[in-house]
Amino acid sequence: MSRSNNDLYEKPLTSTSIFEGKILKLRRDEVLLPNGKTGTREVVEHPGAVAIVPKTKDGHIILVRQFRHPIRQVILEVPAGKLDPGEKPEACALRELAEETGFVANKLQKLTSIFTTPGFSNEIIHLYVAEDLVKSDKQPDEDEFINTELYSPDQIRQMIAHGEICDAKSLVALCLAGI
Amino acid sequence: MSRSNNDLYEKPLTSTSIFEGKILKLRRDEVLLPNGKTGTREVVEHPGAVAIVPKTKDGHIILVRQFRHPIRQVILEVPAGKLDPGEKPEACALRELAEETGFVANKLQKLTSIFTTPGFSNEIIHLYVAEDLVKSDKQPDEDEFINTELYSPDQIRQMIAHGEICDAKSLVALCLAGI
């Protein structure tokens, strides 16, 4: 059976705030399903984020290695970070790149925007490629607890093939950047 | 400054349960940062999930179109679903494929596993390619409110290039499946 978009629509009925944290908000909504029944939706509100594929002049990619408490693992990712209130994604991308890698990008190109978990969260991540990188005067934030590492496209393809890059936004960004 | 993995580690100190929902749990943890200060981490616990790239004999891909309440949009994704308690990812992949598309797969190949949002959630999604598809006797669940649609790899590449597929797990799965 094929339904029109209207026939897939869930009408919002009620919304109850559960938690307002430093980064996340959680709410529980009741919706009217297409079959006339009601359903419960648990929704994590996220401020949105950016992720950047930084390409050096010789074609290497800068990745960051960091500990992620929710999964209790140190993993490799592209530089990324949350939007500050009112901050434009492009400004956020340049800020996060500088904070995490110490590089200023003279060229920033938008790849696309992705939803990381549309089933339970509204998080959107805006993806960019940063080129024409210049070392900033400022050192990367010491409070970031991040290692920056340089890899060739070949090395990155190998790491992806071996499951050594397992972060969704990083995989999408690297794929769409043509790595 | 380059730190060893140990020097990136955050030691868990306390953990406070905030919410236990139908699908999600939320907790707030205190951690000891590498610099000796403490930090707060808001963590969404998720049961884990699977996502499947179903390839028909003539090389088409089955995608599903559905409404996602957290982003209030109808979007295109690969078939996917949450793990039931104790369920093996392979069994879940076959179950979700049948429920969402009405197809049984005689060949299921693991691509990789990804973390969708390691900054705030432990959600892991196991990605598969399903081939040798046979129409099941059972109809897809009427309660899924999902449209199944067939696309050629060329059409999918076009849709990705135009930002018409914006779901992270779907983009990773399609890229890694060589689409």
JSON list of C-alpha atoms in Angstrom, two decimals, chain A:
[
{"chain": "A", "resi": 1, "resn": "MET", "atom": "CA", "xyz": [0.00, 0.00, 0.00]},
{"chain": "A", "resi": 2, "resn": "SER", "atom": "CA", "xyz": [1.39, 3.41, -0.93]},
{"chain": "A", "resi": 3, "resn": "ARG", "atom": "CA", "xyz": [0.40, 6.41, 1.12]},
{"chain": "A", "resi": 4, "resn": "SER", "atom": "CA", "xyz": [0.71, 10.10, 0.23]},
{"chain": "A", "resi": 5, "resn": "ASN", "atom": "CA", "xyz": [2.96, 12.22, 2.45]},
{"chain": "A", "resi": 6, "resn": "ASN", "atom": "CA", "xyz": [-0.20, 13.54, 4.13]},
{"chain": "A", "resi": 7, "resn": "ASP", "atom": "CA", "xyz": [-1.18, 10.00, 4.99]},
{"chain": "A", "resi": 8, "resn": "LEU", "atom": "CA", "xyz": [2.15, 9.46, 6.79]},
{"chain": "A", "resi": 9, "resn": "TYR", "atom": "CA", "xyz": [1.79, 12.62, 8.88]},
{"chain": "A", "resi": 10, "resn": "GLU", "atom": "CA", "xyz": [1.56, 12.51, 12.69]},
{"chain": "A", "resi": 11, "resn": "LYS", "atom": "CA", "xyz": [-0.42, 15.34, 14.23]},
{"chain": "A", "resi": 12, "resn": "PRO", "atom": "CA", "xyz": [1.08, 16.68, 17.48]},
{"chain": "A", "resi": 13, "resn": "LEU", "atom": "CA", "xyz": [-1.38, 16.50, 20.41]},
{"chain": "A", "resi": 14, "resn": "THR", "atom": "CA", "xyz": [0.45, 17.20, 23.67]},
{"chain": "A", "resi": 15, "resn": "SER", "atom": "CA", "xyz": [4.05, 17.89, 24.66]},
{"chain": "A", "resi": 16, "resn": "THR", "atom": "CA", "xyz": [5.54, 17.41, 28.13]},
{"chain": "A", "resi": 17, "resn": "SER", "atom": "CA", "xyz": [8.98, 18.70, 29.07]},
{"chain": "A", "resi": 18, "resn": "ILE", "atom": "CA", "xyz": [10.94, 16.04, 30.97]},
{"chain": "A", "resi": 19, "resn": "PHE", "atom": "CA", "xyz": [14.41, 17.53, 31.34]},
{"chain": "A", "resi": 20, "resn": "GLU", "atom": "CA", "xyz": [16.36, 20.66, 30.45]},
{"chain": "A", "resi": 21, "resn": "GLY", "atom": "CA", "xyz": [20.07, 20.01, 30.65]},
{"chain": "A", "resi": 22, "resn": "LYS", "atom": "CA", "xyz": [23.25, 21.86, 29.80]},
{"chain": "A", "resi": 23, "resn": "ILE", "atom": "CA", "xyz": [23.19, 20.51, 26.25]},
{"chain": "A", "resi": 24, "resn": "LEU", "atom": "CA", "xyz": [20.10, 18.36, 25.77]},
{"chain": "A", "resi": 25, "resn": "LYS", "atom": "CA", "xyz": [16.41, 18.79, 26.40]},
{"chain": "A", "resi": 26, "resn": "LEU", "atom": "CA", "xyz": [14.06, 15.84, 26.57]},
{"chain": "A", "resi": 27, "resn": "ARG", "atom": "CA", "xyz": [10.31, 15.91, 26.04]},
{"chain": "A", "resi": 28, "resn": "ARG", "atom": "CA", "xyz": [7.56, 13.35, 25.63]},
{"chain": "A", "resi": 29, "resn": "ASP", "atom": "CA", "xyz": [4.94, 14.07, 22.99]},
{"chain": "A", "resi": 30, "resn": "GLU", "atom": "CA", "xyz": [1.63, 12.45, 22.16]},
{"chain": "A", "resi": 31, "resn": "VAL", "atom": "CA", "xyz": [0.82, 12.31, 18.48]},
{"chain": "A", "resi": 32, "resn": "LEU", "atom": "CA", "xyz": [-2.19, 11.30, 16.41]},
{"chain": "A", "resi": 33, "resn": "LEU", "atom": "CA", "xyz": [-1.13, 8.50, 14.07]},
{"chain": "A", "resi": 34, "resn": "PRO", "atom": "CA", "xyz": [-2.43, 8.12, 10.50]},
{"chain": "A", "resi": 35, "resn": "ASN", "atom": "CA", "xyz": [-4.74, 5.29, 11.66]},
{"chain": "A", "resi": 36, "resn": "GLY", "atom": "CA", "xyz": [-6.45, 7.50, 14.25]},
{"chain": "A", "resi": 37, "resn": "LYS", "atom": "CA", "xyz": [-4.69, 5.93, 17.24]},
{"chain": "A", "resi": 38, "resn": "THR", "atom": "CA", "xyz": [-2.39, 7.91, 19.48]},
{"chain": "A", "resi": 39, "resn": "GLY", "atom": "CA", "xyz": [1.33, 7.27, 19.91]},
{"chain": "A", "resi": 40, "resn": "THR", "atom": "CA", "xyz": [4.06, 8.42, 22.28]},
{"chain": "A", "resi": 41, "resn": "ARG", "atom": "CA", "xyz": [7.26, 10.02, 20.97]},
{"chain": "A", "resi": 42, "resn": "GLU", "atom": "CA", "xyz": [10.32, 10.62, 23.16]},
{"chain": "A", "resi": 43, "resn": "VAL", "atom": "CA", "xyz": [12.26, 13.51, 21.64]},
{"chain": "A", "resi": 44, "resn": "VAL", "atom": "CA", "xyz": [15.77, 14.73, 22.44]},
{"chain": "A", "resi": 45, "resn": "GLU", "atom": "CA", "xyz": [16.19, 18.39, 21.51]},
{"chain": "A", "resi": 46, "resn": "HIS", "atom": "CA", "xyz": [19.69, 19.27, 20.41]},
{"chain": "A", "resi": 47, "resn": "PRO", "atom": "CA", "xyz": [21.06, 22.72, 19.45]},
{"chain": "A", "resi": 48, "resn": "GLY", "atom": "CA", "xyz": [22.51, 21.44, 16.15]},
{"chain": "A", "resi": 49, "resn": "ALA", "atom": "CA", "xyz": [26.15, 21.12, 15.18]},
{"chain": "A", "resi": 50, "resn": "VAL", "atom": "CA", "xyz": [28.74, 21.33, 12.44]},
{"chain": "A", "resi": 51, "resn": "ALA", "atom": "CA", "xyz": [31.42, 18.93, 11.23]},
{"chain": "A", "resi": 52, "resn": "ILE", "atom": "CA", "xyz": [34.35, 19.81, 9.02]},
{"chain": "A", "resi": 53, "resn": "VAL", "atom": "CA", "xyz": [36.65, 17.85, 6.68]},
{"chain": "A", "resi": 54, "resn": "PRO", "atom": "CA", "xyz": [39.87, 19.88, 6.83]},
{"chain": "A", "resi": 55, "resn": "LYS", "atom": "CA", "xyz": [42.10, 19.29, 3.77]},
{"chain": "A", "resi": 56, "resn": "THR", "atom": "CA", "xyz": [45.72, 20.42, 3.90]},
{"chain": "A", "resi": 57, "resn": "LYS", "atom": "CA", "xyz": [47.56, 21.76, 0.85]},
{"chain": "A", "resi": 58, "resn": "ASP", "atom": "CA", "xyz": [49.22, 18.38, 0.25]},
{"chain": "A", "resi": 59, "resn": "GLY", "atom": "CA", "xyz": [45.84, 16.59, 0.33]},
{"chain": "A", "resi": 60, "resn": "HIS", "atom": "CA", "xyz": [45.96, 15.20, 3.86]},
{"chain": "A", "resi": 61, "resn": "ILE", "atom": "CA", "xyz": [42.93, 15.24, 6.14]},
{"chain": "A", "resi": 62, "resn": "ILE", "atom": "CA", "xyz": [43.03, 16.37, 9.77]},
{"chain": "A", "resi": 63, "resn": "LEU", "atom": "CA", "xyz": [41.09, 14.06, 12.10]},
{"chain": "A", "resi": 64, "resn": "VAL", "atom": "CA", "xyz": [40.62, 14.38, 15.84]},
{"chain": "A", "resi": 65, "resn": "ARG", "atom": "CA", "xyz": [40.92, 11.60, 18.38]},
{"chain": "A", "resi": 66, "resn": "GLN", "atom": "CA", "xyz": [38.88, 11.98, 21.54]},
{"chain": "A", "resi": 67, "resn": "PHE", "atom": "CA", "xyz": [37.22, 10.12, 24.36]},
{"chain": "A", "resi": 68, "resn": "ARG", "atom": "CA", "xyz": [33.43, 9.85, 24.11]},
{"chain": "A", "resi": 69, "resn": "HIS", "atom": "CA", "xyz": [31.90, 9.14, 27.47]},
{"chain": "A", "resi": 70, "resn": "PRO", "atom": "CA", "xyz": [28.51, 7.77, 26.22]},
{"chain": "A", "resi": 71, "resn": "ILE", "atom": "CA", "xyz": [30.33, 4.91, 24.44]},
{"chain": "A", "resi": 72, "resn": "ARG", "atom": "CA", "xyz": [33.38, 4.83, 26.79]},
{"chain": "A", "resi": 73, "resn": "GLN", "atom": "CA", "xyz": [35.76, 4.77, 23.84]},
{"chain": "A", "resi": 74, "resn": "VAL", "atom": "CA", "xyz": [38.45, 6.90, 22.25]},
{"chain": "A", "resi": 75, "resn": "ILE", "atom": "CA", "xyz": [37.43, 7.33, 18.60]},
{"chain": "A", "resi": 76, "resn": "LEU", "atom": "CA", "xyz": [38.55, 9.15, 15.46]},
{"chain": "A", "resi": 77, "resn": "GLU", "atom": "CA", "xyz": [36.25, 11.82, 14.04]},
{"chain": "A", "resi": 78, "resn": "VAL", "atom": "CA", "xyz": [36.32, 14.85, 11.82]},
{"chain": "A", "resi": 79, "resn": "PRO", "atom": "CA", "xyz": [36.47, 18.11, 13.81]},
{"chain": "A", "resi": 80, "resn": "ALA", "atom": "CA", "xyz": [32.97, 19.04, 14.96]},
{"chain": "A", "resi": 81, "resn": "GLY", "atom": "CA", "xyz": [31.05, 20.94, 17.55]},
{"chain": "A", "resi": 82, "resn": "LYS", "atom": "CA", "xyz": [27.73, 22.33, 18.68]},
{"chain": "A", "resi": 83, "resn": "LEU", "atom": "CA", "xyz": [26.23, 25.60, 17.52]},
{"chain": "A", "resi": 84, "resn": "ASP", "atom": "CA", "xyz": [26.27, 28.37, 20.10]},
{"chain": "A", "resi": 85, "resn": "PRO", "atom": "CA", "xyz": [22.90, 30.14, 20.52]},
{"chain": "A", "resi": 86, "resn": "GLY", "atom": "CA", "xyz": [22.27, 32.29, 17.44]},
{"chain": "A", "resi": 87, "resn": "GLU", "atom": "CA", "xyz": [25.53, 31.24, 15.81]},
{"chain": "A", "resi": 88, "resn": "LYS", "atom": "CA", "xyz": [25.58, 30.75, 12.02]},
{"chain": "A", "resi": 89, "resn": "PRO", "atom": "CA", "xyz": [26.77, 27.28, 10.94]},
{"chain": "A", "resi": 90, "resn": "GLU", "atom": "CA", "xyz": [29.64, 28.72, 8.84]},
{"chain": "A", "resi": 91, "resn": "ALA", "atom": "CA", "xyz": [30.93, 30.77, 11.77]},
{"chain": "A", "resi": 92, "resn": "CYS", "atom": "CA", "xyz": [30.62, 27.72, 14.01]},
{"chain": "A", "resi": 93, "resn": "ALA", "atom": "CA", "xyz": [32.57, 25.59, 11.52]},
{"chain": "A", "resi": 94, "resn": "LEU", "atom": "CA", "xyz": [35.46, 28.09, 11.43]},
{"chain": "A", "resi": 95, "resn": "ARG", "atom": "CA", "xyz": [35.42, 28.46, 15.22]},
{"chain": "A", "resi": 96, "resn": "GLU", "atom": "CA", "xyz": [35.38, 24.72, 15.91]},
{"chain": "A", "resi": 97, "resn": "LEU", "atom": "CA", "xyz": [38.10, 24.08, 13.32]},
{"chain": "A", "resi": 98, "resn": "ALA", "atom": "CA", "xyz": [40.35, 26.65, 15.00]},
{"chain": "A", "resi": 99, "resn": "GLU", "atom": "CA", "xyz": [39.55, 25.45, 18.54]},
{"chain": "A", "resi": 100, "resn": "GLU", "atom": "CA", "xyz": [40.12, 21.78, 17.74]},
{"chain": "A", "resi": 101, "resn": "THR", "atom": "CA", "xyz": [42.97, 21.91, 15.22]},
{"chain": "A", "resi": 102, "resn": "GLY", "atom": "CA", "xyz": [44.56, 25.37, 15.49]},
{"chain": "A", "resi": 103, "resn": "PHE", "atom": "CA", "xyz": [43.96, 26.01, 11.78]},
{"chain": "A", "resi": 104, "resn": "VAL", "atom": "CA", "xyz": [42.14, 28.91, 10.12]},
{"chain": "A", "resi": 105, "resn": "ALA", "atom": "CA", "xyz": [40.44, 28.04, 6.80]},
{"chain": "A", "resi": 106, "resn": "ASN", "atom": "CA", "xyz": [40.40, 30.58, 3.99]},
{"chain": "A", "resi": 107, "resn": "LYS", "atom": "CA", "xyz": [38.00, 28.39, 2.00]},
{"chain": "A", "resi": 108, "resn": "LEU", "atom": "CA", "xyz": [34.92, 26.74, 3.45]},
{"chain": "A", "resi": 109, "resn": "GLN", "atom": "CA", "xyz": [32.53, 24.78, 1.24]},
{"chain": "A", "resi": 110, "resn": "LYS", "atom": "CA", "xyz": [29.19, 23.37, 2.39]},
{"chain": "A", "resi": 111, "resn": "LEU", "atom": "CA", "xyz": [28.63, 19.69, 1.63]},
{"chain": "A", "resi": 112, "resn": "THR", "atom": "CA", "xyz": [25.13, 19.11, 2.98]},
{"chain": "A", "resi": 113, "resn": "SER", "atom": "CA", "xyz": [23.18, 18.91, 6.24]},
{"chain": "A", "resi": 114, "resn": "ILE", "atom": "CA", "xyz": [22.27, 15.60, 7.86]},
{"chain": "A", "resi": 115, "resn": "PHE", "atom": "CA", "xyz": [19.95, 14.35, 10.58]},
{"chain": "A", "resi": 116, "resn": "THR", "atom": "CA", "xyz": [21.89, 11.99, 12.85]},
{"chain": "A", "resi": 117, "resn": "THR", "atom": "CA", "xyz": [18.94, 10.36, 14.62]},
{"chain": "A", "resi": 118, "resn": "PRO", "atom": "CA", "xyz": [15.60, 11.50, 13.17]},
{"chain": "A", "resi": 119, "resn": "GLY", "atom": "CA", "xyz": [13.81, 8.72, 15.07]},
{"chain": "A", "resi": 120, "resn": "PHE", "atom": "CA", "xyz": [14.44, 10.26, 18.50]},
{"chain": "A", "resi": 121, "resn": "SER", "atom": "CA", "xyz": [16.23, 13.59, 18.11]},
{"chain": "A", "resi": 122, "resn": "ASN", "atom": "CA", "xyz": [16.14, 16.77, 16.03]},
{"chain": "A", "resi": 123, "resn": "GLU", "atom": "CA", "xyz": [19.93, 17.01, 15.84]},
{"chain": "A", "resi": 124, "resn": "ILE", "atom": "CA", "xyz": [21.06, 18.43, 12.50]},
{"chain": "A", "resi": 125, "resn": "ILE", "atom": "CA", "xyz": [24.73, 18.56, 11.53]},
{"chain": "A", "resi": 126, "resn": "HIS", "atom": "CA", "xyz": [25.95, 20.90, 8.81]},
{"chain": "A", "resi": 127, "resn": "LEU", "atom": "CA", "xyz": [28.91, 19.40, 6.94]},
{"chain": "A", "resi": 128, "resn": "TYR", "atom": "CA", "xyz": [31.76, 21.37, 5.38]},
{"chain": "A", "resi": 129, "resn": "VAL", "atom": "CA", "xyz": [35.07, 20.94, 3.59]},
{"chain": "A", "resi": 130, "resn": "ALA", "atom": "CA", "xyz": [37.73, 23.41, 4.78]},
{"chain": "A", "resi": 131, "resn": "GLU", "atom": "CA", "xyz": [40.69, 24.19, 2.54]},
{"chain": "A", "resi": 132, "resn": "ASP", "atom": "CA", "xyz": [43.50, 26.71, 2.22]},
{"chain": "A", "resi": 133, "resn": "LEU", "atom": "CA", "xyz": [44.38, 26.17, 5.87]},
{"chain": "A", "resi": 134, "resn": "VAL", "atom": "CA", "xyz": [46.71, 28.53, 7.74]},
{"chain": "A", "resi": 135, "resn": "LYS", "atom": "CA", "xyz": [48.13, 27.83, 11.17]},
{"chain": "A", "resi": 136, "resn": "SER", "atom": "CA", "xyz": [46.50, 30.18, 13.65]},
{"chain": "A", "resi": 137, "resn": "ASP", "atom": "CA", "xyz": [48.46, 32.19, 16.23]},
{"chain": "A", "resi": 138, "resn": "LYS", "atom": "CA", "xyz": [46.24, 30.67, 18.87]},
{"chain": "A", "resi": 139, "resn": "GLN", "atom": "CA", "xyz": [46.91, 27.19, 20.16]},
{"chain": "A", "resi": 140, "resn": "PRO", "atom": "CA", "xyz": [44.00, 24.71, 20.14]},
{"chain": "A", "resi": 141, "resn": "ASP", "atom": "CA", "xyz": [42.00, 24.89, 23.37]},
{"chain": "A", "resi": 142, "resn": "GLU", "atom": "CA", "xyz": [43.84, 22.97, 26.09]},
{"chain": "A", "resi": 143, "resn": "ASP", "atom": "CA", "xyz": [40.45, 22.11, 27.60]},
{"chain": "A", "resi": 144, "resn": "GLU", "atom": "CA", "xyz": [39.36, 20.18, 24.51]},
{"chain": "A", "resi": 145, "resn": "PHE", "atom": "CA", "xyz": [41.32, 16.97, 25.36]},
{"chain": "A", "resi": 146, "resn": "ILE", "atom": "CA", "xyz": [41.63, 16.19, 21.69]},
{"chain": "A", "resi": 147, "resn": "ASN", "atom": "CA", "xyz": [44.52, 14.89, 19.59]},
{"chain": "A", "resi": 148, "resn": "THR", "atom": "CA", "xyz": [44.77, 16.10, 16.00]},
{"chain": "A", "resi": 149, "resn": "GLU", "atom": "CA", "xyz": [46.16, 13.58, 13.50]},
{"chain": "A", "resi": 150, "resn": "LEU", "atom": "CA", "xyz": [46.96, 13.82, 9.78]},
{"chain": "A", "resi": 151, "resn": "TYR", "atom": "CA", "xyz": [45.96, 11.06, 7.36]},
{"chain": "A", "resi": 152, "resn": "SER", "atom": "CA", "xyz": [46.18, 10.60, 3.61]},
{"chain": "A", "resi": 153, "resn": "PRO", "atom": "CA", "xyz": [42.98, 9.78, 1.68]},
{"chain": "A", "resi": 154, "resn": "ASP", "atom": "CA", "xyz": [44.39, 6.26, 1.16]},
{"chain": "A", "resi": 155, "resn": "GLN", "atom": "CA", "xyz": [44.88, 5.78, 4.89]},
{"chain": "A", "resi": 156, "resn": "ILE", "atom": "CA", "xyz": [41.36, 7.03, 5.56]},
{"chain": "A", "resi": 157, "resn": "ARG", "atom": "CA", "xyz": [39.84, 4.64, 3.02]},
{"chain": "A", "resi": 158, "resn": "GLN", "atom": "CA", "xyz": [41.76, 1.81, 4.69]},
{"chain": "A", "resi": 159, "resn": "MET", "atom": "CA", "xyz": [40.56, 2.85, 8.15]},
{"chain": "A", "resi": 160, "resn": "ILE", "atom": "CA", "xyz": [36.96, 3.07, 6.93]},
{"chain": "A", "resi": 161, "resn": "ALA", "atom": "CA", "xyz": [37.24, -0.39, 5.32]},
{"chain": "A", "resi": 162, "resn": "HIS", "atom": "CA", "xyz": [38.58, -1.80, 8.61]},
{"chain": "A", "resi": 163, "resn": "GLY", "atom": "CA", "xyz": [35.88, -0.17, 10.74]},
{"chain": "A", "resi": 164, "resn": "GLU", "atom": "CA", "xyz": [38.38, 2.13, 12.46]},
{"chain": "A", "resi": 165, "resn": "ILE", "atom": "CA", "xyz": [36.25, 5.20, 11.71]},
{"chain": "A", "resi": 166, "resn": "CYS", "atom": "CA", "xyz": [32.82, 4.43, 13.13]},
{"chain": "A", "resi": 167, "resn": "ASP", "atom": "CA", "xyz": [31.34, 7.86, 13.76]},
{"chain": "A", "resi": 168, "resn": "ALA", "atom": "CA", "xyz": [28.34, 8.48, 11.49]},
{"chain": "A", "resi": 169, "resn": "LYS", "atom": "CA", "xyz": [28.84, 12.21, 10.77]},
{"chain": "A", "resi": 170, "resn": "SER", "atom": "CA", "xyz": [32.53, 11.61, 10.02]},
{"chain": "A", "resi": 171, "resn": "LEU", "atom": "CA", "xyz": [31.76, 8.77, 7.60]},
{"chain": "A", "resi": 172, "resn": "VAL", "atom": "CA", "xyz": [29.13, 10.83, 5.77]},
{"chain": "A", "resi": 173, "resn": "ALA", "atom": "CA", "xyz": [31.39, 13.89, 5.59]},
{"chain": "A", "resi": 174, "resn": "LEU", "atom": "CA", "xyz": [34.40, 11.91, 4.33]},
{"chain": "A", "resi": 175, "resn": "CYS", "atom": "CA", "xyz": [32.28, 10.04, 1.75]},
{"chain": "A", "resi": 176, "resn": "LEU", "atom": "CA", "xyz": [30.65, 13.21, 0.44]},
{"chain": "A", "resi": 177, "resn": "ALA", "atom": "CA", "xyz": [34.00, 15.01, 0.36]},
{"chain": "A", "resi": 178, "resn": "GLY", "atom": "CA", "xyz": [35.11, 12.34, -2.10]},
{"chain": "A", "resi": 179, "resn": "ILE", "atom": "CA", "xyz": [37.70, 10.73, 0.16]}
]
